[in-house]
Amino acid sequence: MTPVSLEDFREAARAVVPAPAFDYLEGGAADEHTVRWNEEAYQRIALAPRVLTGHAQVDTRCSLYGTSLDAPVLLAPTASHGLFHPEAESATARGAALSGTLMTVSTFSSQTVEEIGAAASGPWWFQLYVQRDRDLTTELVRRAAAAGARACVVTVDTPVTGPRERDTRNGFALPSHGLPANLASSPRAQGRPRDGIHDPRIDPSVTWADLEWLREVSGLPVLAKGIQRPEDGRRAADLGIGVWISNHGGRNLDTARPTFTVLSSIAAAVDGRVPVVLDGGIRRGTDVVKAIACGADTVAIGRPYVWGLAVGGSTGVRDVVAALRRETELAMALLGAGRLADLTPDLVVPHDPGPRFSAFHDPV
């Protein structure tokens, strides 16, 4: 059966990916409540379409930091693509280019930024875990910039990694848990022991000042990935740092709020001063339009494009993004929205939020 929806790609990937690796991809922290809530949050919001608007065309194009995209859907950073396809991140980069979107390359990728940059014919960003050794951090971001990265996405929600119980039960560890490809060539990265709950590859002491410093040393726009509170979004915007709303796909702090439920309040605090990216639970085009209507400039997907990578390499990545774009176009047409700017907050209304979300759902 040819996959049609993102859920079809999930099931197709399940059939070809070894169970421990698939569990790593699908799993989250502890009881995985936040993993589920990220998806369920969109189901608690209904759409209120306009009619007779006269829009004969639907235009999903957008621009971020001067980069034009065919649709407001980015590829979020995910580690170790070599687990899912032999061509690893190179295949993902080619799929992103075929899709008219951009990928975000993980610090813990299976291939180096130089290898990925050479394979990429489209735009890409680099995701950074700030290293304890600042000289090594400088080296990483400058290598990424030299290889073609157009922005630096700093993960700020991971001073420690969460309890991934599926991986513990499976005895599973990423290949990058040894020494990631991007660090293997640097003698500065060798031989650091684990320090209790802390990962030796990630500095838990990162502050706002580090983001400003990274912008200076990289020469790139910087986004803070992992914003979950309005005051943090406001502070990032005050500094000219892009805002990426994320709870790490539910993989770090279980029972953290679903990202969609904090979007409108963070977008209001940012007030259009910097781009707002949202990830977590995007599975349908209707999810995309709800996110844009509530203040996101674009969304990012993680697990779904890896399903496509596992099923079909670069063409699988392309097909996942294409399916989501087509659903977004259909939803916009049915809502009476000809362009992304027509996706306004009045198009979404609360619908049976239920006790799980009623205590903390932001009004839309």
Coordinates of C-alpha atoms in Angstrom, one line a residue:
M1 CA 0.0 0.0 0.0
T2 CA 1.3 3.4 -0.9
P3 CA 1.5 5.7 2.1
V4 CA -0.9 8.6 1.9
S5 CA -1.1 10.2 5.4
L6 CA 1.7 10.7 7.9
E7 CA 0.2 7.9 9.9
D8 CA 0.7 5.6 6.9
F9 CA 4.3 6.5 6.8
R10 CA 4.6 5.7 10.5
E11 CA 3.3 2.2 10.0
A12 CA 5.4 1.6 6.9
A13 CA 8.5 2.7 8.9
R14 CA 7.6 0.4 11.8
A15 CA 7.7 -2.5 9.3
V16 CA 11.3 -1.8 8.2
V17 CA 13.1 -0.3 11.1
P18 CA 14.5 -2.6 13.8
A19 CA 12.3 -2.4 16.9
P20 CA 14.8 -0.9 19.3
A21 CA 15.6 1.9 16.8
F22 CA 11.9 2.5 16.2
D23 CA 11.3 2.7 19.9
Y24 CA 14.1 5.3 20.2
L25 CA 12.4 7.4 17.5
E26 CA 8.9 7.1 18.8
G27 CA 9.6 7.2 22.5
G28 CA 9.7 10.0 25.0
A29 CA 10.5 10.6 28.7
A30 CA 9.1 8.5 31.5
D31 CA 5.3 7.8 30.9
E32 CA 5.3 9.7 27.6
H33 CA 2.4 11.9 28.6
T34 CA 3.8 14.9 26.8
V35 CA 4.4 12.9 23.6
R36 CA 0.7 12.1 23.5
W37 CA -0.4 15.5 24.6
N38 CA 1.5 17.2 21.8
E39 CA -0.7 15.5 19.2
E40 CA -3.9 15.6 21.2
A41 CA -3.8 19.3 21.7
Y42 CA -4.7 19.9 18.1
Q43 CA -7.7 17.7 18.5
R44 CA -9.1 19.9 21.2
I45 CA -9.3 22.9 18.8
A46 CA -11.9 23.2 16.0
L47 CA -11.8 25.2 12.8
A48 CA -14.4 27.9 11.9
P49 CA -14.2 28.4 8.1
R50 CA -15.1 31.5 6.1
V51 CA -17.1 31.0 2.9
L52 CA -17.4 32.9 -0.3
T53 CA -14.1 34.6 0.0
G54 CA -13.3 34.5 -3.7
H55 CA -9.8 33.0 -3.3
A56 CA -9.1 31.1 -6.6
Q57 CA -5.5 30.2 -5.6
V58 CA -3.8 29.0 -2.4
D59 CA -0.2 30.2 -1.7
T60 CA 1.7 28.5 1.1
R61 CA 5.0 30.2 0.5
C62 CA 6.9 31.9 3.3
S63 CA 10.3 33.3 4.1
L64 CA 12.6 32.9 7.1
Y65 CA 15.8 34.9 7.5
G66 CA 15.7 35.6 3.8
T67 CA 15.3 32.0 2.8
S68 CA 12.2 31.3 0.7
L69 CA 10.2 28.1 1.4
D70 CA 7.4 26.5 -0.5
A71 CA 5.4 25.8 2.6
P72 CA 5.7 26.7 6.3
V73 CA 7.1 23.3 7.3
L74 CA 10.7 22.8 8.4
L75 CA 12.6 19.6 9.2
A76 CA 13.5 19.7 12.9
P77 CA 16.9 18.3 14.1
T78 CA 17.0 14.6 14.9
A79 CA 20.0 12.6 15.7
S80 CA 21.7 9.6 13.9
H81 CA 19.9 9.3 10.6
G82 CA 22.2 6.5 9.7
L83 CA 20.0 4.3 12.0
F84 CA 17.1 4.7 9.5
H85 CA 18.8 4.8 6.0
P86 CA 22.3 4.0 4.8
E87 CA 22.6 7.5 3.1
A88 CA 21.8 9.1 6.5
E89 CA 21.6 12.9 6.6
S90 CA 22.7 13.2 3.0
A91 CA 19.4 11.6 2.0
T92 CA 17.5 13.9 4.3
A93 CA 19.2 17.0 2.8
R94 CA 18.3 15.9 -0.7
G95 CA 14.7 15.2 0.4
A96 CA 14.4 18.6 1.9
A97 CA 15.6 20.3 -1.3
L98 CA 13.2 18.2 -3.3
S99 CA 10.4 19.5 -1.0
G100 CA 11.3 23.1 -1.2
T101 CA 12.0 23.3 2.5
L102 CA 15.1 23.2 4.8
M103 CA 16.5 20.7 7.2
T104 CA 18.1 21.4 10.6
V105 CA 21.2 19.3 11.0
S106 CA 21.8 17.9 14.5
T107 CA 25.0 18.2 16.4
F108 CA 24.7 14.4 16.8
S109 CA 24.2 13.6 13.2
S110 CA 25.6 10.4 11.7
Q111 CA 27.6 12.4 9.2
T112 CA 29.7 15.6 9.5
V113 CA 28.4 19.0 8.6
E114 CA 30.9 19.0 5.8
E115 CA 29.5 15.8 4.3
I116 CA 25.9 17.0 4.7
G117 CA 26.7 20.4 3.3
A118 CA 28.2 18.8 0.2
A119 CA 25.1 16.7 -0.3
A120 CA 22.7 19.6 0.2
S121 CA 21.4 21.5 -2.8
G122 CA 18.9 23.4 -0.7
P123 CA 19.1 25.5 2.5
W124 CA 19.9 24.1 5.9
W125 CA 20.4 25.2 9.5
F126 CA 22.6 23.7 12.2
Q127 CA 21.4 22.7 15.6
L128 CA 23.9 23.2 18.4
Y129 CA 24.3 21.6 21.8
V130 CA 26.6 24.0 23.5
Q131 CA 29.8 22.1 24.5
R132 CA 31.5 22.6 27.9
D133 CA 34.6 23.6 25.9
R134 CA 33.8 26.9 24.3
D135 CA 36.6 26.7 21.8
L136 CA 35.1 23.4 20.6
T137 CA 31.7 25.1 20.4
T138 CA 33.2 27.9 18.4
E139 CA 34.8 25.4 16.1
L140 CA 31.5 23.5 15.5
V141 CA 29.4 26.6 14.6
R142 CA 32.2 28.0 12.3
R143 CA 32.5 24.6 10.6
A144 CA 28.7 24.6 10.1
A145 CA 28.7 28.1 8.7
A146 CA 31.6 27.3 6.3
A147 CA 29.7 24.2 5.1
G148 CA 26.7 26.3 4.2
A149 CA 24.4 26.5 7.3
R150 CA 22.2 29.6 7.2
A151 CA 21.3 29.8 10.9
C152 CA 22.3 28.3 14.2
V153 CA 19.5 26.7 16.3
V154 CA 20.6 26.4 19.9
T155 CA 18.8 23.8 22.0
V156 CA 18.1 25.4 25.3
D157 CA 15.8 22.9 27.0
T158 CA 18.3 20.2 27.6
P159 CA 20.7 20.8 30.5
V160 CA 20.2 17.1 31.0
T161 CA 18.5 14.4 28.9
G162 CA 15.3 12.9 30.1
P163 CA 14.6 9.4 31.3
R164 CA 14.1 7.4 28.0
E165 CA 12.7 4.3 29.6
R166 CA 12.1 2.5 26.3
D167 CA 15.8 2.8 25.5
T168 CA 16.7 1.5 28.9
R169 CA 14.5 -1.5 28.6
N170 CA 15.8 -2.3 25.1
G171 CA 19.5 -1.7 26.2
F172 CA 19.6 0.8 23.3
A173 CA 22.2 3.5 22.8
L174 CA 22.7 5.8 19.8
P175 CA 25.9 5.4 17.9
S176 CA 26.4 9.1 18.7
H177 CA 26.4 8.2 22.4
G178 CA 30.0 7.3 21.8
L179 CA 31.5 10.1 19.8
P180 CA 29.3 11.9 17.2
A181 CA 30.7 12.4 13.7
N182 CA 30.9 16.1 14.2
L183 CA 33.1 15.7 17.3
A184 CA 35.2 12.7 16.3
S185 CA 37.7 14.8 14.4
S186 CA 38.4 17.2 17.3
P187 CA 40.9 16.1 20.0
R188 CA 39.2 18.6 22.3
A189 CA 36.1 16.3 22.4
Q190 CA 37.8 13.1 23.4
G191 CA 37.6 11.2 26.7
R192 CA 35.1 13.2 28.8
P193 CA 33.5 11.0 31.5
R194 CA 29.8 11.2 32.4
D195 CA 29.1 13.4 35.4
G196 CA 26.2 11.9 37.3
I197 CA 23.0 13.0 35.4
H198 CA 24.9 15.3 33.1
D199 CA 25.9 14.4 29.6
P200 CA 29.6 15.2 29.0
R201 CA 28.7 16.5 25.5
I202 CA 26.2 19.1 26.7
D203 CA 27.0 22.1 28.9
P204 CA 24.2 22.5 31.5
S205 CA 25.4 26.1 32.4
V206 CA 24.3 27.9 29.2
T207 CA 22.8 31.3 29.7
W208 CA 21.3 34.1 27.6
A209 CA 24.7 35.6 27.2
D210 CA 25.9 32.5 25.4
L211 CA 23.3 33.0 22.7
E212 CA 24.5 36.5 22.0
W213 CA 28.1 35.2 22.0
L214 CA 27.2 32.5 19.5
R215 CA 25.6 35.0 17.1
E216 CA 28.8 36.9 17.2
V217 CA 31.2 34.0 16.7
S218 CA 29.1 32.2 14.0
G219 CA 28.0 35.3 12.0
L220 CA 24.6 33.5 11.7
P221 CA 21.1 34.3 12.9
V222 CA 20.5 32.4 16.1
L223 CA 17.3 30.7 17.3
A224 CA 16.6 29.4 20.8
K225 CA 14.9 26.0 20.5
G226 CA 13.0 24.9 23.6
I227 CA 11.1 28.1 24.5
Q228 CA 8.0 27.2 26.6
R229 CA 7.1 30.3 28.5
P230 CA 6.1 33.8 27.3
E231 CA 8.7 35.6 29.4
D232 CA 11.4 33.6 27.8
G233 CA 10.0 34.3 24.3
R234 CA 9.9 38.0 25.2
R235 CA 13.5 37.9 26.4
A236 CA 14.7 36.2 23.2
A237 CA 12.9 38.7 21.1
D238 CA 14.4 41.6 23.1
L239 CA 17.8 40.1 22.1
G240 CA 16.9 39.6 18.5
I241 CA 17.1 35.8 19.0
G242 CA 14.6 33.7 17.0
V243 CA 12.0 31.7 19.1
W244 CA 11.6 28.0 18.5
I245 CA 8.7 26.7 20.7
S246 CA 9.5 23.1 21.7
N247 CA 9.4 20.6 24.5
H248 CA 11.9 18.3 22.7
G249 CA 9.1 16.2 21.3
G250 CA 8.2 15.1 24.9
R251 CA 11.6 13.4 25.2
N252 CA 13.0 15.4 28.2
L253 CA 10.5 16.6 30.8
D254 CA 7.4 14.4 31.0
T255 CA 4.2 16.3 31.7
A256 CA 5.6 19.5 30.2
R257 CA 2.7 21.4 28.5
P258 CA 2.0 20.5 24.9
T259 CA 3.6 23.2 22.7
F260 CA 0.4 24.2 20.9
T261 CA -1.2 25.2 24.2
V262 CA 1.5 27.8 24.9
L263 CA 1.9 29.1 21.3
S264 CA -0.6 32.0 21.4
S265 CA 0.8 33.5 24.7
I266 CA 4.4 33.2 23.5
A267 CA 3.6 34.7 20.1
A268 CA 1.9 37.6 21.8
A269 CA 5.0 38.2 23.9
V270 CA 7.2 38.1 20.8
D271 CA 4.9 40.4 18.9
G272 CA 6.3 39.8 15.5
R273 CA 9.8 41.0 16.3
V274 CA 11.5 37.7 15.5
P275 CA 10.4 34.5 13.7
V276 CA 8.4 32.0 15.8
V277 CA 8.8 28.3 14.9
L278 CA 6.7 25.6 16.6
D279 CA 7.3 21.8 16.8
G280 CA 5.6 19.0 18.6
G281 CA 2.7 16.8 17.4
I282 CA 2.2 18.1 13.9
R283 CA 0.6 15.3 12.0
R284 CA -2.0 16.9 9.6
G285 CA -2.3 20.0 7.5
T286 CA -5.1 21.1 9.8
D287 CA -2.5 21.2 12.6
V288 CA -0.3 23.4 10.4
V289 CA -3.1 25.9 9.8
K290 CA -4.1 26.0 13.4
A291 CA -0.5 26.7 14.4
I292 CA -0.1 29.5 11.8
A293 CA -3.5 31.0 12.9
C294 CA -2.3 31.1 16.5
G295 CA 0.9 32.9 15.8
A296 CA 3.6 30.6 14.4
D297 CA 5.5 31.7 11.4
T298 CA 6.3 28.1 10.5
V299 CA 6.1 24.6 12.0
A300 CA 8.7 21.9 12.2
I301 CA 8.3 18.2 12.0
G302 CA 10.7 15.6 13.4
R303 CA 9.5 12.0 13.7
P304 CA 7.3 12.1 10.5
Y305 CA 10.2 12.9 8.1
V306 CA 12.3 10.2 9.7
W307 CA 9.5 7.7 8.9
G308 CA 9.7 8.9 5.3
L309 CA 13.5 8.6 5.4
A310 CA 13.3 5.0 6.6
V311 CA 10.7 4.0 4.0
G312 CA 12.2 5.7 0.9
G313 CA 15.3 7.7 1.6
S314 CA 15.3 11.2 0.0
T315 CA 12.1 10.5 -1.9
G316 CA 10.4 9.3 1.3
V317 CA 11.3 12.6 3.0
R318 CA 10.0 14.5 0.0
D319 CA 6.7 12.5 0.0
V320 CA 6.1 13.2 3.7
V321 CA 6.5 16.9 3.3
A322 CA 4.4 16.9 0.1
A323 CA 1.6 15.1 1.9
L324 CA 1.6 17.6 4.7
R325 CA 1.8 20.5 2.2
R326 CA -1.1 19.2 0.2
E327 CA -3.2 18.8 3.3
T328 CA -2.3 22.4 4.3
E329 CA -3.4 23.7 0.9
L330 CA -6.7 21.8 1.1
A331 CA -7.3 23.1 4.7
M332 CA -6.6 26.7 3.6
A333 CA -8.9 26.4 0.6
L334 CA -11.7 25.1 2.8
L335 CA -11.1 27.8 5.4
G336 CA -11.3 30.5 2.8
A337 CA -7.7 31.5 3.2
G338 CA -5.7 32.2 0.0
R339 CA -2.4 32.9 1.8
L340 CA -0.8 32.3 5.1
A341 CA -1.6 35.9 6.3
D342 CA -5.3 35.0 5.9
L343 CA -4.9 32.4 8.7
T344 CA -6.1 34.5 11.6
P345 CA -7.0 33.6 15.2
D346 CA -10.8 33.8 14.6
L347 CA -10.5 30.6 12.5
V348 CA -9.8 28.4 15.5
V349 CA -12.1 27.9 18.4
P350 CA -11.9 25.8 21.6
H351 CA -13.8 22.5 21.3
D352 CA -14.3 20.2 24.2
P353 CA -10.9 20.8 25.8
G354 CA -11.5 18.1 28.5
P355 CA -10.1 18.0 32.0
R356 CA -6.6 17.2 30.7
F357 CA -6.1 20.6 29.1
S358 CA -8.7 22.9 30.8
A359 CA -6.3 23.9 33.6
F360 CA -3.7 25.4 31.4
H361 CA -4.9 25.9 27.8
D362 CA -4.2 29.4 26.6
P363 CA -7.2 31.1 25.0
V364 CA -7.0 31.4 21.2

